Amino acid sequence: MKKGAKISNAVIRRLPRYRRYLGELQKKGVDKISSSEFSKLIGYTASQIRQDLNNFGGFGQQGYGYNVKDLYGEISGILGLKNKYKLVIVGAGNLGHAITNYIGNFRSGFAVEGIFEVNRDMIGRDLNGVPILNNDEMVEFIEHHKIDIGIICTGEESAQEVADKLCFAGVKGIWNFAPVDLELPGHVAVENVHLSDSLYSLVYHINKKDNIITQ
Amino acid sequence: MKKGAKISNAVIRRLPRYRRYLGELQKKGVDKISSSEFSKLIGYTASQIRQDLNNFGGFGQQGYGYNVKDLYGEISGILGLKNKYKLVIVGAGNLGHAITNYIGNFRSGFAVEGIFEVNRDMIGRDLNGVPILNNDEMVEFIEHHKIDIGIICTGEESAQEVADKLCFAGVKGIWNFAPVDLELPGHVAVENVHLSDSLYSLVYHINKKDNIITQ
């Protein structure tokens, strides 16, 4: 990849999708795929695919297409999925529970080390083997275990305060499920999962099925 | 709005975010906001905001800015949030549980009428007052209650089969949390929440904090 090249967020967001489809192809025993076949499968234009992958040096061969396994590996490398990450979850409610299970089902690379909670009835228990700990111990725990990512599964009211603590303790990224846009220092990456934004987009499309929507 | 005008999905995805910020401003008692103030708050350029809102007829007044309450109302109307929607959830696991609670906390407009499950130990119970029903009753229930939206909270393996049933029963839209891209008839809208795509984007940003990322 060209050092310092500007890669748009839109491209980054498509990479996990490419990887997901390439993973499926591998499972089905497919060795290679042309950009036009890949285009049909994934629903982006062939030129979009070529353009996206050119950001990172191409990978395709004229008249051959893409080697599925190699491209999967390359994208995994670009995304940083060949490294391992330590996570904590803040909030042991249903969402925290669901996310703990969800990450537990990943094959490798992501480990939830602890779940932090204010409700004293839950502290000391565990979720699928992950200890539920007192919120007050969060900073020390993150520093000691060198946690990479904090996942916010609390309500809206406490999300910013939790984010401040996570940043102070030294996480590199925050995966935020609370319906607020957090204020964070520039060196901490953030991904928001705003579920209501997604639901409202769906509702728009339900109502506007008669209009032409472009991608 | 111009009849049949092409409105990009990217614009639609920004509308819920505009609405969310306008809602916050209303709570704080703010009556009007200029596009440049709004720009600072929301993180899009002022020209992007004007351009987005022009798709629907503008709403701003030269030298005055936007009336917060009116614009909130207009966007709510565009998204279809002045109507009411009936939902079912398929899958009563932790995620189904989390989504049921999440929608229960919406002020109005969305009602989960039933949750469908294959696990016989759960059928007949309820989640926060919403009945857990046998998967076999899904089609009849959806037809009878005129359900608008089906939410898929099952695993990957059964998601397409569930989607087929939901479409057959007549839902208008599917909110899909399973990590697959569903094949659906053209008249059914879909929104995918691919959590791993979001997590992987975060990981990319953690690793590439030294590169310049554009929006």
Coordinates of C-alpha atoms in Angstrom, one line a residue:
Chain A
M1 CA 0.0 0.0 0.0
K2 CA 1.2 3.5 -0.8
K3 CA 2.4 5.1 2.4
G4 CA 0.1 7.9 3.6
A5 CA -2.3 7.3 0.7
K6 CA -5.8 8.5 1.4
I7 CA -8.2 5.6 1.5
S8 CA -11.8 6.5 2.0
N9 CA -13.9 5.1 4.8
A10 CA -16.3 3.7 2.2
V11 CA -13.5 1.5 0.8
I12 CA -12.6 0.3 4.3
R13 CA -16.2 -0.6 5.0
R14 CA -16.4 -2.7 1.9
L15 CA -13.3 -4.8 2.8
P16 CA -14.9 -6.9 5.5
R17 CA -17.7 -7.7 3.0
Y18 CA -15.2 -8.8 0.3
R19 CA -13.5 -10.9 3.0
R20 CA -16.8 -12.5 4.1
Y21 CA -17.7 -13.5 0.5
L22 CA -14.1 -14.8 -0.2
G23 CA -14.4 -16.9 3.0
E24 CA -17.7 -18.4 1.7
L25 CA -16.1 -19.2 -1.7
Q26 CA -13.2 -20.9 0.1
K27 CA -15.6 -23.0 2.1
K28 CA -17.2 -24.0 -1.2
G29 CA -13.8 -25.0 -2.6
V30 CA -13.6 -22.2 -5.2
D31 CA -9.9 -21.4 -6.0
K32 CA -10.2 -18.4 -8.3
I33 CA -12.8 -15.8 -9.4
S34 CA -13.0 -13.2 -12.1
S35 CA -13.9 -9.6 -11.1
S36 CA -17.1 -10.0 -13.1
E37 CA -18.1 -13.2 -11.3
F38 CA -17.2 -11.6 -8.0
S39 CA -19.2 -8.6 -9.0
K40 CA -22.4 -10.7 -9.6
L41 CA -22.0 -12.4 -6.3
I42 CA -21.3 -9.4 -4.1
G43 CA -23.4 -6.8 -5.9
Y44 CA -20.7 -4.2 -6.6
T45 CA -19.6 -3.4 -10.2
A46 CA -16.5 -5.1 -11.4
S47 CA -14.8 -1.7 -11.9
Q48 CA -15.7 -0.8 -8.3
I49 CA -14.1 -4.0 -7.1
R50 CA -10.9 -3.4 -9.2
Q51 CA -10.8 0.2 -8.0
D52 CA -11.2 -0.7 -4.3
L53 CA -8.5 -3.4 -4.4
N54 CA -6.1 -1.2 -6.4
N55 CA -5.9 1.0 -3.3
F56 CA -3.9 -1.8 -1.8
G57 CA -1.9 -2.8 -4.9
G58 CA -4.4 -4.8 -7.0
F59 CA -3.9 -8.5 -6.4
G60 CA -5.8 -9.6 -9.6
Q61 CA -4.1 -11.0 -12.7
Q62 CA -5.3 -10.0 -16.2
G63 CA -7.2 -12.9 -17.8
Y64 CA -7.0 -15.0 -14.6
G65 CA -9.0 -13.1 -12.0
Y66 CA -8.4 -13.3 -8.2
N67 CA -7.0 -16.2 -6.3
V68 CA -9.6 -16.6 -3.6
K69 CA -7.3 -17.8 -0.8
D70 CA -4.6 -15.2 -1.5
L71 CA -7.1 -12.3 -1.7
Y72 CA -8.8 -13.5 1.6
G73 CA -5.4 -13.5 3.2
E74 CA -4.4 -10.2 1.8
I75 CA -7.6 -8.5 3.0
S76 CA -7.3 -10.1 6.4
G77 CA -3.8 -8.6 6.6
I78 CA -4.9 -5.2 5.5
L79 CA -7.7 -5.2 8.1
G80 CA -5.3 -6.3 10.8
L81 CA -7.1 -9.6 11.4
K82 CA -3.8 -11.6 11.6
N83 CA -3.2 -10.0 15.0
K84 CA -4.9 -10.8 18.2
Y85 CA -7.1 -8.4 20.2
K86 CA -8.1 -8.2 23.8
L87 CA -11.5 -6.7 24.6
V88 CA -13.6 -5.6 27.5
I89 CA -17.3 -5.1 27.5
V90 CA -18.9 -2.4 29.7
G91 CA -22.5 -3.3 30.6
A92 CA -23.6 -6.9 31.4
G93 CA -27.2 -6.5 30.3
N94 CA -28.8 -8.4 27.4
L95 CA -26.8 -6.6 24.8
G96 CA -23.5 -7.1 26.7
H97 CA -24.5 -10.8 27.0
A98 CA -25.3 -11.1 23.3
I99 CA -22.0 -9.4 22.3
T100 CA -20.0 -11.7 24.6
N101 CA -21.5 -14.7 23.0
Y102 CA -21.1 -13.3 19.6
I103 CA -17.4 -12.7 20.0
G104 CA -17.0 -16.1 21.7
N105 CA -18.2 -17.6 18.5
F106 CA -15.4 -16.0 16.4
R107 CA -12.9 -18.6 15.5
S108 CA -9.9 -16.7 16.7
G109 CA -8.2 -13.3 17.2
F110 CA -10.7 -11.7 19.6
A111 CA -10.9 -12.5 23.3
V112 CA -13.3 -10.8 25.8
E113 CA -11.2 -10.6 29.0
G114 CA -13.8 -9.0 31.3
I115 CA -17.2 -7.5 31.5
F116 CA -17.8 -4.4 33.7
E117 CA -21.0 -3.7 35.5
V118 CA -22.4 -1.4 38.2
N119 CA -25.2 -3.7 39.3
R120 CA -23.8 -5.4 42.4
D121 CA -26.0 -8.5 42.0
M122 CA -24.2 -9.4 38.8
I123 CA -20.6 -8.6 39.9
G124 CA -18.6 -11.8 40.7
R125 CA -20.7 -13.9 38.4
D126 CA -19.6 -14.8 34.8
L127 CA -21.0 -14.9 31.3
N128 CA -19.8 -18.0 29.5
G129 CA -16.7 -18.0 31.5
V130 CA -15.9 -14.3 31.2
P131 CA -15.9 -12.7 34.7
I132 CA -18.3 -9.8 35.5
L133 CA -16.3 -7.2 37.4
N134 CA -16.9 -4.0 39.3
N135 CA -16.9 -0.9 37.1
D136 CA -14.5 0.7 39.7
E137 CA -11.8 -1.8 38.7
M138 CA -12.0 -1.0 34.9
V139 CA -9.0 1.3 34.5
E140 CA -6.6 -0.9 36.5
F141 CA -7.8 -4.0 34.7
I142 CA -7.4 -2.4 31.2
E143 CA -3.9 -1.2 32.0
H144 CA -2.8 -4.5 33.5
H145 CA -4.2 -6.7 30.8
K146 CA -3.2 -4.4 28.0
I147 CA -6.8 -4.3 26.6
D148 CA -7.0 -3.1 23.0
I149 CA -10.8 -2.5 22.5
G150 CA -13.6 -1.4 24.9
I151 CA -17.1 -2.2 23.9
I152 CA -19.8 0.1 25.3
C153 CA -23.1 -1.7 25.9
T154 CA -24.4 0.7 28.5
G155 CA -27.3 3.1 28.2
E156 CA -27.0 6.5 26.6
E157 CA -26.6 8.4 29.9
S158 CA -23.4 6.8 31.0
A159 CA -21.8 6.2 27.6
Q160 CA -19.6 9.3 27.5
E161 CA -18.3 8.7 31.0
V162 CA -17.5 5.1 30.2
A163 CA -15.7 6.2 27.0
D164 CA -13.6 8.7 29.0
K165 CA -12.5 6.0 31.4
L166 CA -11.7 3.6 28.5
C167 CA -9.6 6.2 26.8
F168 CA -7.9 7.2 30.1
A169 CA -7.0 3.5 30.7
G170 CA -5.4 3.3 27.2
V171 CA -7.7 1.4 24.8
K172 CA -6.9 1.9 21.2
G173 CA -10.5 1.6 19.9
I174 CA -14.1 1.8 21.1
W175 CA -17.0 -0.2 19.7
N176 CA -20.0 1.8 20.7
F177 CA -23.5 0.5 20.9
A178 CA -25.0 3.4 22.9
P179 CA -27.1 5.8 20.8
V180 CA -24.7 8.7 21.1
D181 CA -21.8 10.1 19.2
L182 CA -18.9 10.1 21.6
E183 CA -16.2 12.8 22.0
L184 CA -12.9 11.0 21.9
P185 CA -9.2 11.9 21.7
G186 CA -7.9 11.7 18.1
H187 CA -5.7 8.6 18.8
V188 CA -8.6 6.4 19.8
A189 CA -10.6 4.8 16.9
V190 CA -14.3 4.4 17.2
E191 CA -17.0 2.5 15.4
N192 CA -20.6 3.2 16.3
V193 CA -23.4 0.7 15.9
H194 CA -26.4 3.0 15.9
L195 CA -29.2 0.5 15.7
S196 CA -31.9 3.1 15.3
D197 CA -30.2 4.6 12.3
S198 CA -30.4 1.2 10.6
L199 CA -34.0 0.6 11.6
Y200 CA -35.0 4.0 10.4
S201 CA -33.3 3.5 7.0
L202 CA -35.3 0.2 6.7
V203 CA -38.5 2.1 7.4
Y204 CA -37.7 4.7 4.8
H205 CA -37.2 1.9 2.2
I206 CA -40.4 0.2 3.2
N207 CA -42.3 3.4 2.5
K208 CA -40.4 4.4 -0.6
K209 CA -40.4 1.1 -2.4
D210 CA -42.0 3.0 -5.4
N211 CA -39.1 5.4 -5.7
I212 CA -35.8 4.5 -7.3
I213 CA -33.0 4.1 -4.7
T214 CA -29.4 4.0 -5.9
Q215 CA -26.6 2.4 -3.9
Chain B
M1 CA -39.7 15.7 -2.9
K2 CA -39.4 15.3 -6.7
K3 CA -41.4 12.2 -7.7
G4 CA -39.1 9.4 -8.8
A5 CA -36.0 11.4 -8.0
K6 CA -32.9 9.3 -7.4
I7 CA -31.9 9.6 -3.8
S8 CA -28.7 7.8 -2.9
N9 CA -28.6 5.3 -0.1
A10 CA -25.8 7.4 1.4
V11 CA -28.2 10.3 1.8
I12 CA -30.9 8.1 3.4
R13 CA -28.3 6.8 5.9
R14 CA -27.5 10.3 7.0
L15 CA -31.1 11.3 7.6
P16 CA -31.5 9.3 10.9
R17 CA -28.3 10.9 12.1
Y18 CA -29.6 14.4 11.3
R19 CA -32.8 13.6 13.1
R20 CA -30.9 12.3 16.2
Y21 CA -28.9 15.5 16.5
L22 CA -32.0 17.6 15.9
G23 CA -33.8 15.7 18.7
E24 CA -30.9 16.4 21.0
L25 CA -31.0 20.1 20.1
Q26 CA -34.7 20.2 20.8
K27 CA -34.2 18.6 24.3
K28 CA -31.7 21.4 25.0
G29 CA -34.2 24.0 24.0
V30 CA -32.5 25.2 20.8
D31 CA -35.0 26.7 18.3
K32 CA -32.9 27.3 15.2
I33 CA -29.4 26.4 13.9
S34 CA -27.4 27.6 10.9
S35 CA -26.0 25.0 8.5
S36 CA -22.5 25.9 9.6
E37 CA -23.3 25.4 13.3
F38 CA -25.1 22.2 12.4
S39 CA -22.0 21.2 10.4
K40 CA -19.7 21.6 13.4
L41 CA -22.0 19.6 15.6
I42 CA -22.6 16.7 13.3
G43 CA -19.3 16.5 11.5
Y44 CA -20.5 16.9 7.9
T45 CA -19.6 19.9 5.8
A46 CA -22.3 22.7 5.6
S47 CA -22.5 22.2 1.9
Q48 CA -23.1 18.4 2.4
I49 CA -25.9 19.2 4.7
R50 CA -27.5 21.7 2.3
Q51 CA -27.1 19.3 -0.5
D52 CA -28.6 16.4 1.4
L53 CA -31.6 18.4 2.5
N54 CA -32.1 19.9 -0.9
N55 CA -33.0 16.4 -2.1
F56 CA -36.2 16.8 -0.2
G57 CA -36.9 20.4 -0.9
G58 CA -34.4 22.3 1.3
F59 CA -36.2 23.5 4.5
G60 CA -33.5 26.2 5.3
Q61 CA -34.0 29.9 5.0
Q62 CA -31.2 32.2 3.8
G63 CA -29.8 34.1 6.8
Y64 CA -31.9 32.3 9.3
G65 CA -30.8 28.7 9.2
Y66 CA -33.0 25.7 10.1
N67 CA -35.9 25.6 12.4
V68 CA -34.9 22.7 14.6
K69 CA -38.4 21.5 15.5
D70 CA -39.7 21.8 11.9
L71 CA -36.7 20.1 10.4
Y72 CA -37.0 17.2 12.9
G73 CA -40.6 16.8 11.9
E74 CA -39.9 16.9 8.2
I75 CA -37.1 14.3 8.5
S76 CA -39.4 12.1 10.7
G77 CA -42.0 12.4 7.9
I78 CA -39.5 11.6 5.1
L79 CA -38.3 8.5 7.0
G80 CA -41.9 7.4 7.6
L81 CA -41.5 7.7 11.4
K82 CA -44.9 9.3 11.8
N83 CA -46.5 5.9 11.0
K84 CA -46.7 2.9 13.3
Y85 CA -45.0 -0.4 12.7
K86 CA -45.7 -3.9 13.9
L87 CA -42.6 -6.2 14.3
V88 CA -41.8 -9.8 15.0
I89 CA -38.5 -11.1 16.2
V90 CA -37.2 -14.6 15.1
G91 CA -34.8 -16.1 17.6
A92 CA -35.3 -15.6 21.4
G93 CA -31.6 -15.9 22.3
N94 CA -29.6 -13.1 23.9
L95 CA -29.7 -11.0 20.8
G96 CA -33.4 -11.4 20.3
H97 CA -33.8 -10.5 24.0
A98 CA -31.6 -7.4 23.6
I99 CA -33.5 -6.2 20.5
T100 CA -36.8 -6.7 22.2
N101 CA -35.8 -4.5 25.1
Y102 CA -34.2 -2.0 22.8
I103 CA -37.4 -1.6 20.8
G104 CA -39.5 -1.6 24.0
N105 CA -37.5 1.5 24.9
F106 CA -38.4 3.5 21.8
R107 CA -41.0 6.1 22.7
S108 CA -43.5 5.1 20.1
G109 CA -44.1 3.9 16.6
F110 CA -42.6 0.4 16.9
A111 CA -44.3 -2.6 18.7
V112 CA -42.9 -6.1 18.9
E113 CA -45.9 -8.3 18.7
G114 CA -44.3 -11.7 19.0
I115 CA -41.0 -13.6 19.2
F116 CA -40.6 -16.9 17.4
E117 CA -38.3 -19.7 18.6
V118 CA -37.6 -23.3 17.9
N119 CA -36.5 -24.2 21.5
R120 CA -39.5 -25.8 23.1
D121 CA -38.3 -24.8 26.6
M122 CA -38.8 -21.1 25.8
I123 CA -42.1 -21.3 23.8
G124 CA -45.0 -20.2 26.0
R125 CA -42.9 -17.9 28.1
D126 CA -42.5 -14.1 27.4
L127 CA -39.8 -11.5 27.2
N128 CA -41.0 -8.3 28.9
G129 CA -44.6 -9.1 28.1
V130 CA -44.0 -10.1 24.5
P131 CA -45.1 -13.8 23.9
I132 CA -42.5 -16.4 22.7
L133 CA -44.3 -18.4 20.1
N134 CA -43.6 -21.6 18.2
N135 CA -41.8 -21.0 14.9
D136 CA -44.4 -23.1 13.2
E137 CA -47.0 -20.4 13.9
M138 CA -45.0 -17.6 12.3
V139 CA -46.7 -17.4 8.9
E140 CA -50.2 -17.4 10.2
F141 CA -49.4 -14.9 13.0
I142 CA -47.8 -12.5 10.5
E143 CA -50.7 -12.6 8.2
H144 CA -53.3 -12.3 11.0
H145 CA -51.5 -9.4 12.8
K146 CA -50.4 -7.6 9.6
I147 CA -46.8 -7.5 10.7
D148 CA -44.7 -5.0 8.8
I149 CA -41.1 -6.0 9.8
G150 CA -39.4 -9.2 10.6
I151 CA -36.2 -9.1 12.6
I152 CA -33.8 -12.1 12.1
C153 CA -31.9 -12.8 15.3
T154 CA -31.1 -16.5 14.5
G155 CA -27.8 -18.0 13.5
E156 CA -26.4 -18.0 10.0
E157 CA -27.6 -21.5 9.1
S158 CA -31.3 -20.8 9.4
A159 CA -31.4 -17.1 8.4
Q160 CA -32.3 -17.6 4.7
E161 CA -35.1 -20.1 5.5
V162 CA -36.5 -17.7 8.1
A163 CA -36.3 -14.8 5.5
D164 CA -38.2 -17.0 3.0
K165 CA -41.0 -17.6 5.5
L166 CA -41.2 -13.9 6.5
C167 CA -41.5 -12.9 2.8
F168 CA -44.0 -15.6 2.1
A169 CA -46.1 -14.3 5.1
G170 CA -46.0 -10.8 3.7
V171 CA -43.6 -8.6 5.7
K172 CA -42.5 -5.4 4.0
G173 CA -39.1 -5.3 5.4
I174 CA -36.4 -7.4 7.1
W175 CA -33.9 -6.3 9.7
N176 CA -31.2 -8.9 9.5
F177 CA -28.7 -9.5 12.3
A178 CA -27.5 -12.9 10.9
P179 CA -24.0 -12.6 9.2
V180 CA -25.3 -13.5 5.7
D181 CA -26.6 -11.5 2.8
L182 CA -30.1 -12.7 2.2
E183 CA -31.7 -13.3 -1.2
L184 CA -35.1 -11.6 -1.1
P185 CA -37.8 -10.7 -3.6
G186 CA -37.5 -7.1 -4.9
H187 CA -40.5 -5.8 -3.0
V188 CA -39.1 -6.6 0.4
A189 CA -36.7 -4.0 1.9
V190 CA -33.8 -5.2 3.9
E191 CA -31.2 -3.7 6.3
N192 CA -28.3 -5.8 7.4
V193 CA -26.5 -5.3 10.7
H194 CA -23.3 -7.1 10.0
L195 CA -21.6 -6.7 13.4
S196 CA -18.3 -8.3 12.2
D197 CA -18.0 -5.8 9.4
S198 CA -18.2 -3.0 11.9
L199 CA -15.7 -4.7 14.3
Y200 CA -13.3 -5.3 11.4
S201 CA -13.5 -1.7 10.3
L202 CA -12.6 -0.7 13.8
V203 CA -9.6 -3.0 13.8
Y204 CA -8.4 -1.5 10.6
H205 CA -8.6 2.0 12.1
I206 CA -6.7 0.9 15.2
N207 CA -3.9 -0.4 13.0
K208 CA -3.8 2.4 10.6
K209 CA -4.1 5.4 12.9
D210 CA -0.9 6.7 11.3
N211 CA -2.5 6.8 7.9
I212 CA -4.9 9.5 6.8
I213 CA -8.4 8.3 6.7
T214 CA -11.1 10.4 4.9
Q215 CA -14.8 10.2 5.5

